[in-house]
């Protein structure tokens, strides 16, 4: 497939007189896709029922006539101020019980039926009007579900909907009491109407309660999105997408993705390095102007899975942003590198956010492809280079990778509910595993927790899957590849209760986790021969072979046939010691990558990227700082 | 007295079919005491008035028939969900004015009369039914008053009760205005009904106001507990206890203890090391799997005083817990060591919490004596060893120690109200003094602030007693032992006002604190010859002998006859320099203890414990890591 | 002018019998001014309408008869408790929506019209009664506007007043929507009544919204103060002052000052060092007992400008205070040094806070000139020395300094609204510039942002002026002295929108800031030849001369004719490299000052102060620790 470029454009921000010049300049720069409309509700419907679609008609026409393709967004992330008058209780409520007021964006609770109907109404109006428009080539629902911590709401609407959700799941309140162990601390309920949201409790609430509320909150997003999708589909054949945000794990992206045609995500490497990668200061200094060398790749692989192969970068950082603690400018070349890295992972399109820097409002310090004074900004210059390169580039596509790494949002809900040690998170555990594989040059497919067919994979990695249904256990037990389990594998049942027999209780693997402990980060437990478990480890009773031992003599990593169990949180060295021999065994070539150099295999090409601030050597030759290198395979 | 072991058991958590096997296994392990019932309200009264005591009857019978003795708890720490419908305003309110909701435990305000009557009702029902039961050998009121910061409540119930409390104390609002100095900042009240709770004020409230509210809040606990005690006593001759929690200083444990027969406390050495000992990271690393070597001993001595000689450990950490920032497993041997250390300080019984690890709800990661799958957990194995040792051990008892160390909850309220420097706390000051004495091998009795007879003590230590009634001054002035005072001795009157003449105004001691200052922790003031004052110091005008000087030449520690005044917060070296010569003078043998080795004298034995992770030498011979050594005296 | 001393006195705190002795002792110590009354409302009007001015009459008489001059304060910072019954909604509301309750001080919202009328009423009563009193020689309005974060209130009164303020400023809501760019994220309003206060929004509000609310909040203070001033003026010819607090930038001190005759401020060097100077720990250790060597001077120069030449220190730290994280005692001599430093900067009077330490209420740990037991405290002894020195000292006055440094409160509002990088603040930027000049011995005039005439200045420094009206640009372009601009000069228009052409768009200076970035503090960008930009820097397109370059080769500081533009936040070395050559060029003598030595030129004298804890050498001779040296010019 031919890869493409795009941008995000806000015709409502600019005088109509300059739209045509803008469009021409976009096309000349080699852009294909223009996303519009997703924050425009107050201009489409300035007051209730007063519909003004004419300007949007003209904007789409101008873009379309210039040969550009429009991605049309539904404006539901920014309901206008008058909406609050119609539905004063539609706003989300924070963990302290404070309403989250109008004045920015995402000021709605997913559980508020009144707002859901408003969403239906505006989406219907837009879908009817533009469903057959020849220039509207794709759709986007809402914008960045979950950004600004907007999934979990402690509103009355959420409470009422949660009760119904619980009733549907458990049938009777007695069943719920039993499933949650509410006998503990006399927390038994007499009716579903007794059940409150798990905030402001005296000490922590029942983890079964918290996990149920997180699952419910995720389902509310799926439902909200599905309603929009159903309406759009009824009027349009164009594919439908949503733009996910980096490291948001409060809802199940796969389940939302099941209703979409394309997954997209918003990639801000420098902002993320500062505010969500989880890196230490030394790492942040090293990659201040480049971003973490693995974080984007991880999400690329994640969204390729969420989109069942079809995915984009919908917003690509174009320069300094406004929202991180520190907002430096990228190293020259990075805006090209990021695009090529996305293509290497199979992205159909990369769109820079945004066309022209807005001089006003919240993102006035967020760079664009144009400066506010219309001059070319560096992003435009680098995008032009990518466009040139794409013209002559071969099609690239993402073949099945040799390694499958399972990522399961419900596991993240459960770890968040009960990390057991300060700072432990499922996302970080999976990301650490991903980094370990990427640092030895191995391409990875991320697969969802519902996967049962692992055909074609030569290694399956399933760290931290705290709940594992029986059929997944069976599928892994029968897999034709080494399967890496642990820590915390199957440590809870579906209701967040410790199962008996004790975990992992895995067919074909004689291992029992007899006791677990969380460790101070400054007190890792060393492995004989190098590496350590850090933060968390398990005591194993086992008849399996001991692959790695702790210096205490206790088993750390054990193996029986193709099943490997890792009884702790491995540091980078430990993970290398686990995965490198498995790669050898599986015939997966590995290489030692250092600094910011990484590679990813596509059909026919290995694409090298250098996140380092210095040039480096690769097996395929020298690669410049912020450089991209194409190695023919 | 023969020391005993026990555990905490929740028959309501398990099928009735296994109760008998559990009981047999408890007895075989050498346990004597089984605490039950304290969280079972929702099973005793599933809906209002629907009483179901039959299962508890049978549980007690099964335990009793096996020869076990029952400690029966009142279930008032966990009122069921329906109670909130009856008394929606019974929950406590946090400092921000948010109600503290149902969903965990301790969700009641001590001042709510409606809930106090419900407490009367359920306690009456239980006391009537089990008061004469031959297997119920002791009682426990409620559970861990103050845990989860539950003493201070900013509810309307608390506000109204506070007004009445103030009226009872001050008689007229004019008297209160005078006593508090409300003329300052025009804070005069016209009526007791004008007085609000001291939260959410623009800047700090009047310290007299805050202190009064802390005293009131403490009294509410005393009252709540006393009502339960009175009811139980009317129906039973068995002793009544409450299980206090480590380093909770928000209410006066002595005053609650006055109404009880036995004081018990809940000892979680590893959890406490991480979350409340006040240790630095190096100390936490050293003792990660053992706990602080002095923190348990301090509480043992404290509760011996609270229980007027009769005290237990009601909950002993049995393995990793669930609630600290990090939850490691104890070093093998520690669960035996902790028990012997308790006996060395005079504990009648040590009960491990809990019998079987609950697979569900908030404490599913809290170890038990059994694993959730019924296998022996390490705590059971070590408890069996202790039981064996107890069979052949001589009786131990705790004789009067040579040193009395005063601990006064009201002083802690006052310091908390006005620490004067960030991080300064009365508890820490007293604990530092305790540690200094224990590190030179000296056994200590903790005595309450109301003590007036110091007969038999060879040293009396009274650090930080910020308010000192005249008769205490007199008693100390007339004591037949060196008395160590300061800093902040008698620095406030009973209403938190600076007295004139300036403090300490102590008969027989010509010292005036002319000025005080708090210091950055990184700017200690060195003493000539070693050690320093850190955090806090006082300028002294004195005609007494200067015992220790600051390097500035100013007096630091002064003495007149038997009265010693310490004009600052001594570091470990300074405290050694103060107390070691006093011990020599008083004929108290001292020894230099290092690392984690400590000792405690009982009648006939010196019991050595090693909190170190390595073996060590003692005058009585080599002691293993986590070891216990009995030296005949 | 002859400089004077004074103190703050609370006759209502003490028995009337001792007033006369107090007054005599004040006079004997050489004090002239006694400030009284500012917290006495509950004694002037114990219940609504029950006026009791008799005691105040007598107190003023006693003081006056002793030859002392009274500064009479209005008591509006501490409305009595009964006021809350009359106006339950008069209290301010914090950012979380919680009312800020009675129980300390400053518990009013500036926007509450009911309370403003109460303020009018009490001020009228006082002004009528004492307006012609011969002993009342000056007035003070309220007390420390803004202390305890009391400018910004999210009350309903504030919200309603804000809407009116916006209507007055923008005329129509359409104009406001346009000016703020509310089209972004559909934030358009249909009516001024739609506009809420910018708290509790889901993510950050529109910066134009926040800035407007900060301006409004500042204006409310100006209005509140002006009403008091107008009333007093109608009854009295004595000058009117207000006592500002250190580093409070939430309202425009200049605008409040426009209505006053004298500006005063409250100088607490040790408290400020710990809680607001912004120093690192090493600096805090070095100056723990002296205070920052530049912070007081900065405020002296600031309030000389606010008072249009007439200014005092109304509250001078007299010893340890009660409110900082740590509260050490000053080095002997500092209370004299601080006074002389104030005189060196032109203070008419220095008043120590307070006469006698209060033994009760919130400030019982705040030193006074007398101890609570009436003994002389160190402040009294040092004040006597100053009084002696003043008797023989020549008149000192503050001539125009060679350098003007612009300080603009609105710029601070804008930077606070949008720092762009964590920790960046306008106040710190201006203060860094001030320190750089002071460390080379240069005296500075602080001038307000409204200044247009820079006649007489040999250098004009205008760092960080983020909004610059056209006439200011013109004035600076036409100045007869080097003008130092940047960073962020004119980076926003009056409504917080990025202007096009891009900033600074300065006549006569061919520089365009093409892109800006904020930097991690641990990643400064080095300048060729020494120094660095830290935290923030700008990419410059320029035809001007490059004065300093970054090591990347990019221009850092550029100059065209007399206009200098600094494209980043210079560290101390960078600022030296910018200002030292300019001083040479302008014929301003500089000297290298080290440690805590500083100097300030008055007419006829250079006054040296040594904030160091060790003696030091100066060109004028040796200066003791905490010493003052007078060098005749
Ligand atoms: Zn068309
Ligand atoms: Zn029986
Ligand atoms: Zn709140």
PDB file of C-alpha atoms in Angstrom, chain C residues 15 26-27 53 61 99 115 136 176 185 212 232 308 365 429 449 455 489 493 508 511 568 590 593 622:
ATOM      1  CA  UNK C  15      -4.544  45.490  80.398  1.00  0.00           C
ATOM      2  CA  UNK C  26       8.581  52.948  73.237  1.00  0.00           C
ATOM      3  CA  UNK C  27       9.475  56.592  73.336  1.00  0.00           C
ATOM      4  CA  UNK C  53     -14.496  53.333  70.660  1.00  0.00           C
ATOM      5  CA  UNK C  61      -4.421  59.531  73.840  1.00  0.00           C
ATOM      6  CA  UNK C  99     -15.839  28.157  51.297  1.00  0.00           C
ATOM      7  CA  UNK C 115     -19.199  43.140  52.914  1.00  0.00           C
ATOM      8  CA  UNK C 136      -3.361  60.059  64.257  1.00  0.00           C
ATOM      9  CA  UNK C 176     -15.318  38.578  23.813  1.00  0.00           C
ATOM     10  CA  UNK C 185     -12.931  23.839  21.350  1.00  0.00           C
ATOM     11  CA  UNK C 212      -9.142  38.194  32.406  1.00  0.00           C
ATOM     12  CA  UNK C 232     -10.749  58.462  55.054  1.00  0.00           C
ATOM     13  CA  UNK C 308       5.947  57.359  44.236  1.00  0.00           C
ATOM     14  CA  UNK C 365       5.679  31.976  68.418  1.00  0.00           C
ATOM     15  CA  UNK C 429      12.908  36.540  35.871  1.00  0.00           C
ATOM     16  CA  UNK C 449       4.852  49.035  33.249  1.00  0.00           C
ATOM     17  CA  UNK C 455      14.661  60.335  31.086  1.00  0.00           C
ATOM     18  CA  UNK C 489       8.662  40.620  24.977  1.00  0.00           C
ATOM     19  CA  UNK C 493      -1.646  41.007  22.741  1.00  0.00           C
ATOM     20  CA  UNK C 508      13.924  49.721  15.188  1.00  0.00           C
ATOM     21  CA  UNK C 511      14.176  40.489  15.367  1.00  0.00           C
ATOM     22  CA  UNK C 568      16.173  33.268  26.648  1.00  0.00           C
ATOM     23  CA  UNK C 590      30.533  48.299  38.617  1.00  0.00           C
ATOM     24  CA  UNK C 593      30.589  41.699  45.046  1.00  0.00           C
ATOM     25  CA  UNK C 622      36.264  45.694  56.381  1.00  0.00           C
TER      26      UNK C 622
END
